[in-house]
CSV table of C-alpha atoms in Angstrom, one decimal:
chain,number,residue,atom,x,y,z
J,1,UNK,CA,-53.6,2.7,26.1
J,2,UNK,CA,-50.0,1.2,27.2
J,3,UNK,CA,-47.7,-0.3,24.6
J,4,UNK,CA,-44.6,-1.6,25.9
J,5,UNK,CA,-43.1,1.4,27.8
J,6,UNK,CA,-44.9,3.6,25.7
J,7,UNK,CA,-48.6,5.3,26.2
J,8,UNK,CA,-50.9,5.7,22.8
J,9,UNK,CA,-52.9,9.1,23.1
J,10,UNK,CA,-56.0,10.3,21.0
J,11,UNK,CA,-55.1,13.6,19.1
J,12,UNK,CA,-56.6,15.6,21.6
J,13,UNK,CA,-54.6,14.3,24.5
J,14,UNK,CA,-51.7,14.4,22.5
J,15,UNK,CA,-52.4,18.3,21.8
J,16,UNK,CA,-53.5,18.7,25.5
J,17,UNK,CA,-49.9,17.3,26.7
J,18,UNK,CA,-48.3,19.7,23.9
J,19,UNK,CA,-50.2,22.5,25.6
J,20,UNK,CA,-49.5,21.6,29.1
J,21,UNK,CA,-45.6,20.6,29.2
J,22,UNK,CA,-43.3,22.9,27.1
J,23,UNK,CA,-40.3,20.2,26.9
J,24,UNK,CA,-42.6,17.8,24.8
J,25,UNK,CA,-41.7,17.5,21.6
J,26,UNK,CA,-43.7,16.3,18.6
J,27,UNK,CA,-42.2,14.1,16.1
J,28,UNK,CA,-42.8,13.2,12.1
J,29,UNK,CA,-41.6,9.9,11.9
J,30,UNK,CA,-42.3,10.0,7.5
J,31,UNK,CA,-40.2,10.4,5.1
J,32,UNK,CA,-38.3,13.4,4.8
J,33,UNK,CA,-39.7,13.9,1.7
J,34,UNK,CA,-43.5,13.7,3.1
J,35,UNK,CA,-42.3,16.3,6.0
J,36,UNK,CA,-41.1,18.8,3.4
J,37,UNK,CA,-44.4,18.4,1.7
J,38,UNK,CA,-46.3,19.2,4.8
J,39,UNK,CA,-46.3,18.7,8.7
J,40,UNK,CA,-47.7,19.5,11.7
J,41,UNK,CA,-46.7,22.7,13.3
J,42,UNK,CA,-43.8,22.3,16.0
J,43,UNK,CA,-43.1,18.9,14.7
J,44,UNK,CA,-39.6,17.7,14.0
J,45,UNK,CA,-38.2,15.4,11.7
J,46,UNK,CA,-36.8,12.4,12.8
J,47,UNK,CA,-37.6,9.3,10.0
J,48,UNK,CA,-38.3,5.7,11.4
J,49,UNK,CA,-35.2,4.5,9.5
J,50,UNK,CA,-33.0,7.2,11.3
J,51,UNK,CA,-34.5,7.0,14.6
J,52,UNK,CA,-31.1,5.2,16.3
J,53,UNK,CA,-28.8,7.8,14.5
J,54,UNK,CA,-30.5,10.7,14.7
J,55,UNK,CA,-32.8,11.0,17.8
J,56,UNK,CA,-29.7,11.4,20.3
J,57,UNK,CA,-28.7,14.4,17.9
J,58,UNK,CA,-32.6,15.8,18.1
J,59,UNK,CA,-34.1,14.5,21.6
J,60,UNK,CA,-31.2,15.2,24.1
J,61,UNK,CA,-33.4,15.7,27.1
J,62,UNK,CA,-34.5,11.7,27.7
J,63,UNK,CA,-36.9,12.9,30.4
J,64,UNK,CA,-39.1,14.9,28.2
J,65,UNK,CA,-42.5,13.6,26.5
J,66,UNK,CA,-41.6,12.5,23.2
J,67,UNK,CA,-44.8,12.2,20.9
J,68,UNK,CA,-44.4,10.4,17.8
J,69,UNK,CA,-46.6,10.0,14.7
J,70,UNK,CA,-46.7,8.5,11.3
J,71,UNK,CA,-48.5,9.0,8.1
J,72,UNK,CA,-51.9,6.8,9.1
J,73,UNK,CA,-50.9,5.8,12.9
J,74,UNK,CA,-50.3,2.6,11.6
J,75,UNK,CA,-46.4,2.6,12.2
J,76,UNK,CA,-46.0,5.0,14.7
J,77,UNK,CA,-46.2,2.3,17.3
J,78,UNK,CA,-42.4,1.1,16.1
J,79,UNK,CA,-41.1,4.6,16.3
J,80,UNK,CA,-42.5,4.8,20.0
J,81,UNK,CA,-41.1,1.1,20.9
J,82,UNK,CA,-37.6,2.1,19.4
J,83,UNK,CA,-37.4,5.3,21.5
J,84,UNK,CA,-38.0,3.2,24.3
J,85,UNK,CA,-35.4,0.8,23.6
J,86,UNK,CA,-33.0,3.8,23.4
J,87,UNK,CA,-33.8,5.1,27.2
J,88,UNK,CA,-36.3,7.9,26.5
J,89,UNK,CA,-38.6,7.5,29.7
J,90,UNK,CA,-41.9,9.3,28.7
J,91,UNK,CA,-43.2,7.9,25.0
J,92,UNK,CA,-46.3,8.7,23.5
J,93,UNK,CA,-47.7,7.0,20.5
J,94,UNK,CA,-49.5,9.7,18.8
J,95,UNK,CA,-51.0,8.4,15.7
J,96,UNK,CA,-51.2,9.6,12.2
J,97,UNK,CA,-50.7,12.7,10.4
J,98,UNK,CA,-54.1,12.4,8.2
J,99,UNK,CA,-56.0,12.1,11.8
J,100,UNK,CA,-54.1,14.8,12.8
J,101,UNK,CA,-55.4,16.7,9.9
J,102,UNK,CA,-59.0,15.8,10.4
J,103,UNK,CA,-59.3,17.2,13.4
J,104,UNK,CA,-58.1,20.8,12.8
């Protein structure tokens, strides 16, 4: 499903993209505290409230695939939309941490 400049993926689709493209980055947009309590392997922490400040520092290649997730998938679209507005060209809403944990 397409949002405004980003695409929504299922967990299996997101996993496939991460396996196929070594440049792909998985971004945990939950709070730093939630990230410290557990996250998905290989993900980087950029809390939603810090996207504008931290994305340019952490996500230097604006053409690399960026997959964002939050806790439940209800708010990851906001981070995806903001990344598009910041000039990232391959942005994906990858749902929620809880959904990813169920699909292990």
